[in-house]
């Protein structure tokens, strides 16, 4: 059984130094779980995609302890959060979490995370022939750990390894039976926008490969719902590869071969 998330000392202001390491994760996690139990699935997912919640005391007049929460999100997701209805829904859930503690949420805002340039940013720029629009329809993110190959951006090295294996299979096929590979292509289905790790076209069919890292532990229900939505949208086959398996080239090759075989069937 997983350990409970530690709670901050609620007798202190939420932005107190002693609370800082805990408040963001506790507030986001508790709010997301509450939203889920209240049947607000979209709000729960929006909260779960927030990287950090910056908490600042905003109003302390007349014994009122009101806070301003800034949701820090990936730049690609920011447009979805720059919406008063979305911020209002998140604020409503967070107010319920803090109800009874003498604390309140006065304002919720959002901002994109500030990209951190890695030491290889020059080579990344050159590898893409300049800051072109990427496979996600936006500029490449030049953060450390976001590899770029063939003018395509990947979230991490695990996705890149699977891509490279798929690319080798692609190059070994006859041009009349090749495969298409789309990393992190935005896809809208009813009620949701997804970025499948790898979307594959082959023999007139579409499949999706998801590479599951440690953050997917405990999210089997959500992953299953996401796969069902993709299948309902016309994707023929969805398969998942754990990152522990992606470190072994032979295991990745077997996974890719099995995936393509099932997609072709």
Short mmCIF file of C-alpha atoms in Angstrom, two decimals:
data_model
loop_
_atom_site.label_atom_id
_atom_site.label_comp_id
_atom_site.label_asym_id
_atom_site.label_seq_id
_atom_site.Cartn_x
_atom_site.Cartn_y
_atom_site.Cartn_z
CA UNK A 1 0.00 0.00 0.00
CA UNK A 2 1.38 3.39 -0.93
CA UNK A 3 2.15 5.88 1.81
CA UNK A 4 -0.14 8.87 2.25
CA UNK A 5 1.04 12.21 0.97
CA UNK A 6 2.39 14.27 3.87
CA UNK A 7 0.20 17.23 4.83
CA UNK A 8 1.59 20.70 5.55
CA UNK A 9 1.28 22.29 8.98
CA UNK A 10 -2.07 24.05 8.60
CA UNK A 11 -1.44 26.22 11.66
CA UNK A 12 1.14 28.08 9.58
CA UNK A 13 0.49 30.24 6.52
CA UNK A 14 0.58 28.10 3.39
CA UNK A 15 3.48 30.14 2.00
CA UNK A 16 5.61 29.74 5.14
CA UNK A 17 9.11 28.43 4.44
CA UNK A 18 8.44 25.38 6.61
CA UNK A 19 5.44 24.52 4.44
CA UNK A 20 6.90 25.28 1.02
CA UNK A 21 8.20 21.77 0.22
CA UNK A 22 4.79 20.22 0.92
CA UNK A 23 2.10 22.72 0.04
CA UNK A 24 2.23 22.52 -3.76
CA UNK A 25 2.09 18.74 -4.04
CA UNK A 26 -0.41 18.38 -1.19
CA UNK A 27 -2.79 21.02 -2.54
CA UNK A 28 -2.63 19.72 -6.11
CA UNK A 29 -2.93 16.06 -5.13
CA UNK A 30 -5.74 16.53 -2.63
CA UNK A 31 -7.67 18.81 -5.00
CA UNK A 32 -7.30 16.40 -7.92
CA UNK A 33 -8.54 13.46 -5.83
CA UNK A 34 -11.47 15.47 -4.49
CA UNK A 35 -12.42 16.63 -8.01
CA UNK A 36 -12.33 13.01 -9.16
CA UNK A 37 -14.63 11.88 -6.34
CA UNK A 38 -16.99 14.77 -7.06
CA UNK A 39 -17.32 13.55 -10.63
CA UNK A 40 -15.33 16.46 -12.09
CA UNK A 41 -13.02 14.28 -14.18
CA UNK A 42 -11.85 17.04 -16.51
CA UNK A 43 -10.94 19.33 -13.61
CA UNK A 44 -9.10 16.47 -11.89
CA UNK A 45 -7.00 15.84 -15.02
CA UNK A 46 -6.29 19.55 -15.45
CA UNK A 47 -5.00 19.72 -11.86
CA UNK A 48 -2.92 16.56 -12.34
CA UNK A 49 -1.18 18.15 -15.34
CA UNK A 50 -0.05 21.17 -13.31
CA UNK A 51 3.70 21.09 -12.65
CA UNK A 52 3.75 23.34 -9.57
CA UNK A 53 1.26 25.43 -7.63
CA UNK A 54 2.87 28.65 -6.45
CA UNK A 55 1.12 29.73 -3.25
CA UNK A 56 1.27 33.32 -2.01
CA UNK A 57 -0.61 35.03 0.83
CA UNK A 58 -2.80 37.55 -0.96
CA UNK A 59 -5.14 39.05 1.61
CA UNK A 60 -4.86 39.00 5.40
CA UNK A 61 -7.33 41.75 6.32
CA UNK A 62 -9.70 41.20 9.26
CA UNK A 63 -8.26 37.80 10.15
CA UNK A 64 -8.91 36.61 6.60
CA UNK A 65 -6.18 34.38 5.19
CA UNK A 66 -6.68 34.42 1.44
CA UNK A 67 -4.21 33.08 -1.09
CA UNK A 68 -3.31 33.60 -4.71
CA UNK A 69 -2.48 30.32 -6.46
CA UNK A 70 -0.47 30.39 -9.68
CA UNK A 71 -0.63 27.15 -11.67
CA UNK A 72 2.65 26.56 -13.48
CA UNK A 73 2.07 24.41 -16.56
CA UNK A 74 3.96 23.22 -19.62
CA UNK A 75 3.90 25.94 -22.29
CA UNK A 76 2.09 23.58 -24.65
CA UNK A 77 -0.78 23.25 -22.15
CA UNK A 78 -0.96 26.88 -21.07
CA UNK A 79 -3.68 27.97 -23.56
CA UNK A 80 -6.09 25.50 -21.95
CA UNK A 81 -5.47 27.04 -18.52
CA UNK A 82 -5.74 30.65 -19.71
CA UNK A 83 -9.48 30.33 -19.34
CA UNK A 84 -11.59 31.85 -16.57
CA UNK A 85 -13.99 28.90 -16.43
CA UNK A 86 -11.13 26.41 -16.04
CA UNK A 87 -9.43 28.49 -13.35
CA UNK A 88 -12.78 28.96 -11.62
CA UNK A 89 -13.40 25.21 -11.51
CA UNK A 90 -9.96 24.55 -10.05
CA UNK A 91 -10.36 27.36 -7.51
CA UNK A 92 -13.73 25.92 -6.43
CA UNK A 93 -12.22 22.53 -5.65
CA UNK A 94 -9.24 24.04 -3.83
CA UNK A 95 -11.58 26.14 -1.67
CA UNK A 96 -13.36 22.98 -0.60
CA UNK A 97 -10.02 21.37 0.30
CA UNK A 98 -9.14 24.32 2.54
CA UNK A 99 -12.63 24.73 4.00
CA UNK A 100 -12.56 24.54 7.77
CA UNK A 101 -8.87 25.45 8.04
CA UNK A 102 -9.45 29.21 8.19
CA UNK A 103 -7.77 29.63 4.81
CA UNK A 104 -9.29 30.54 1.46
CA UNK A 105 -8.39 30.94 -2.20
CA UNK A 106 -8.87 34.52 -3.38
CA UNK A 107 -7.49 34.07 -6.86
CA UNK A 108 -6.22 31.34 -9.19
CA UNK A 109 -4.06 32.20 -12.17
CA UNK A 110 -1.83 30.26 -14.55
CA UNK A 111 1.48 30.82 -16.27
CA UNK A 112 3.68 28.76 -18.58
CA UNK A 113 6.81 27.29 -17.06
CA UNK A 114 10.02 29.07 -17.97
CA UNK A 115 12.08 26.81 -20.17
CA UNK A 116 15.52 25.90 -18.87
CA UNK A 117 18.21 25.92 -21.53
CA UNK A 118 20.58 23.00 -21.42
CA UNK A 119 24.27 23.29 -22.29
CA UNK A 120 23.57 21.76 -25.71
CA UNK A 121 20.96 24.32 -26.80
CA UNK A 122 23.11 25.48 -29.73
CA UNK A 123 23.40 21.97 -31.14
CA UNK A 124 19.67 21.41 -30.62
CA UNK A 125 18.91 24.55 -32.60
CA UNK A 126 21.25 23.46 -35.38
CA UNK A 127 19.81 19.93 -35.39
CA UNK A 128 16.41 21.37 -36.21
CA UNK A 129 17.76 23.84 -38.78
CA UNK A 130 16.62 26.70 -36.58
CA UNK A 131 13.60 27.11 -34.34
CA UNK A 132 11.09 25.57 -36.72
CA UNK A 133 7.62 24.47 -35.80
CA UNK A 134 7.95 20.98 -34.36
CA UNK A 135 5.82 17.87 -34.73
CA UNK A 136 3.47 19.32 -32.10
CA UNK A 137 2.83 22.39 -34.22
CA UNK A 138 4.84 24.62 -31.88
CA UNK A 139 8.46 25.65 -31.35
CA UNK A 140 10.88 23.07 -30.06
CA UNK A 141 11.36 23.09 -26.32
CA UNK A 142 15.09 23.19 -25.67
CA UNK A 143 15.02 21.93 -22.12
CA UNK A 144 17.54 19.36 -20.91
CA UNK A 145 16.17 15.87 -21.45
CA UNK A 146 14.07 16.77 -24.49
CA UNK A 147 15.98 15.11 -27.34
CA UNK A 148 15.45 16.12 -30.96
CA UNK A 149 16.06 13.90 -33.97
CA UNK A 150 14.95 14.24 -37.60
CA UNK A 151 13.34 17.58 -36.64
CA UNK A 152 11.05 15.68 -34.27
CA UNK A 153 10.92 16.37 -30.54
CA UNK A 154 10.69 13.69 -27.85
CA UNK A 155 9.86 13.99 -24.18
CA UNK A 156 12.75 11.77 -23.08
CA UNK A 157 15.36 9.23 -24.12
CA UNK A 158 12.92 6.32 -23.67
CA UNK A 159 10.64 7.64 -26.38
CA UNK A 160 13.66 8.31 -28.59
CA UNK A 161 14.84 4.70 -28.25
CA UNK A 162 11.48 3.33 -29.37
CA UNK A 163 11.41 5.85 -32.24
CA UNK A 164 14.86 4.75 -33.39
CA UNK A 165 13.76 1.10 -33.38
CA UNK A 166 10.65 2.00 -35.40
CA UNK A 167 12.79 4.02 -37.80
CA UNK A 168 15.05 1.00 -38.42
CA UNK A 169 11.97 -1.12 -39.18
CA UNK A 170 10.74 1.65 -41.47
CA UNK A 171 14.00 1.70 -43.40
CA UNK A 172 14.04 -2.09 -43.80
CA UNK A 173 10.58 -2.20 -45.42
CA UNK A 174 9.68 -1.90 -49.05
CA UNK A 175 8.47 1.61 -49.87
CA UNK A 176 5.07 0.13 -50.71
CA UNK A 177 4.73 -1.19 -47.16
CA UNK A 178 6.30 1.44 -44.98
CA UNK A 179 5.14 2.89 -41.67
CA UNK A 180 4.47 6.45 -40.57
CA UNK A 181 5.77 7.64 -37.19
CA UNK A 182 4.37 10.70 -35.42
CA UNK A 183 5.81 11.47 -31.97
CA UNK A 184 3.70 13.59 -29.60
CA UNK A 185 1.15 14.58 -32.20
CA UNK A 186 -1.78 16.43 -30.65
CA UNK A 187 -5.06 14.53 -30.97
CA UNK A 188 -8.49 15.79 -30.00
CA UNK A 189 -11.13 13.25 -29.00
CA UNK A 190 -14.48 14.02 -27.45
CA UNK A 191 -13.87 15.98 -24.27
CA UNK A 192 -10.09 15.57 -24.23
CA UNK A 193 -6.89 16.55 -26.00
CA UNK A 194 -4.14 13.93 -25.94
CA UNK A 195 -0.54 13.78 -27.12
CA UNK A 196 0.14 10.07 -27.71
CA UNK A 197 3.82 9.29 -27.26
CA UNK A 198 4.00 7.67 -30.71
CA UNK A 199 1.20 7.47 -33.27
CA UNK A 200 1.89 4.87 -35.96
CA UNK A 201 0.26 4.38 -39.37
CA UNK A 202 0.72 1.02 -41.10
CA UNK A 203 -1.21 -0.87 -43.80
CA UNK A 204 -4.14 1.52 -43.60
CA UNK A 205 -4.42 1.34 -39.81
CA UNK A 206 -3.53 3.68 -36.96
CA UNK A 207 -1.96 2.54 -33.70
CA UNK A 208 -0.62 4.24 -30.59
CA UNK A 209 2.40 3.36 -28.46
CA UNK A 210 2.63 4.81 -24.96
CA UNK A 211 5.88 4.61 -23.00
CA UNK A 212 4.97 4.45 -19.32
CA UNK A 213 7.35 6.00 -16.81
CA UNK A 214 7.18 5.93 -13.01
CA UNK A 215 4.50 8.66 -13.04
CA UNK A 216 2.02 6.12 -14.45
CA UNK A 217 2.13 3.93 -11.35
CA UNK A 218 -1.24 4.02 -9.68
CA UNK A 219 -2.93 5.48 -12.77
CA UNK A 220 -4.02 2.24 -14.44
CA UNK A 221 -7.67 3.31 -14.41
CA UNK A 222 -6.95 6.61 -16.14
CA UNK A 223 -4.62 4.93 -18.66
CA UNK A 224 -7.34 2.38 -19.48
CA UNK A 225 -9.93 5.14 -19.96
CA UNK A 226 -7.54 7.03 -22.21
CA UNK A 227 -6.89 3.91 -24.30
CA UNK A 228 -10.64 3.30 -24.62
CA UNK A 229 -11.19 6.86 -25.87
CA UNK A 230 -8.46 6.40 -28.49
CA UNK A 231 -9.96 3.10 -29.64
CA UNK A 232 -13.41 4.69 -29.84
CA UNK A 233 -11.88 7.43 -32.01
CA UNK A 234 -10.75 4.89 -34.62
CA UNK A 235 -7.29 3.91 -33.38
CA UNK A 236 -7.04 0.19 -34.09
CA UNK A 237 -4.47 -0.83 -31.47
CA UNK A 238 -3.01 0.77 -28.34
CA UNK A 239 -0.08 -0.80 -26.52
CA UNK A 240 2.07 0.32 -23.61
CA UNK A 241 5.77 -0.24 -22.94
CA UNK A 242 7.23 0.21 -19.46
CA UNK A 243 10.40 2.27 -19.34
CA UNK A 244 12.14 -0.56 -17.50
CA UNK A 245 11.76 -2.60 -20.70
CA UNK A 246 12.84 0.21 -23.02
CA UNK A 247 16.43 0.12 -21.74
CA UNK A 248 17.06 -3.26 -23.39
CA UNK A 249 17.32 -3.03 -27.20
CA UNK A 250 16.16 -6.62 -27.72
CA UNK A 251 13.03 -6.08 -25.63
CA UNK A 252 12.20 -2.88 -27.55
CA UNK A 253 12.65 -4.70 -30.88
CA UNK A 254 10.36 -7.53 -29.77
CA UNK A 255 7.76 -5.03 -28.57
CA UNK A 256 7.85 -3.09 -31.85
CA UNK A 257 7.63 -6.26 -33.96
CA UNK A 258 4.67 -7.49 -31.92
CA UNK A 259 2.95 -4.13 -32.12
CA UNK A 260 3.29 -3.92 -35.92
CA UNK A 261 2.12 -7.50 -36.33
CA UNK A 262 -1.03 -6.86 -34.29
CA UNK A 263 -1.67 -3.58 -36.09
CA UNK A 264 -1.40 -5.28 -39.48
CA UNK A 265 -3.80 -8.04 -38.43
#
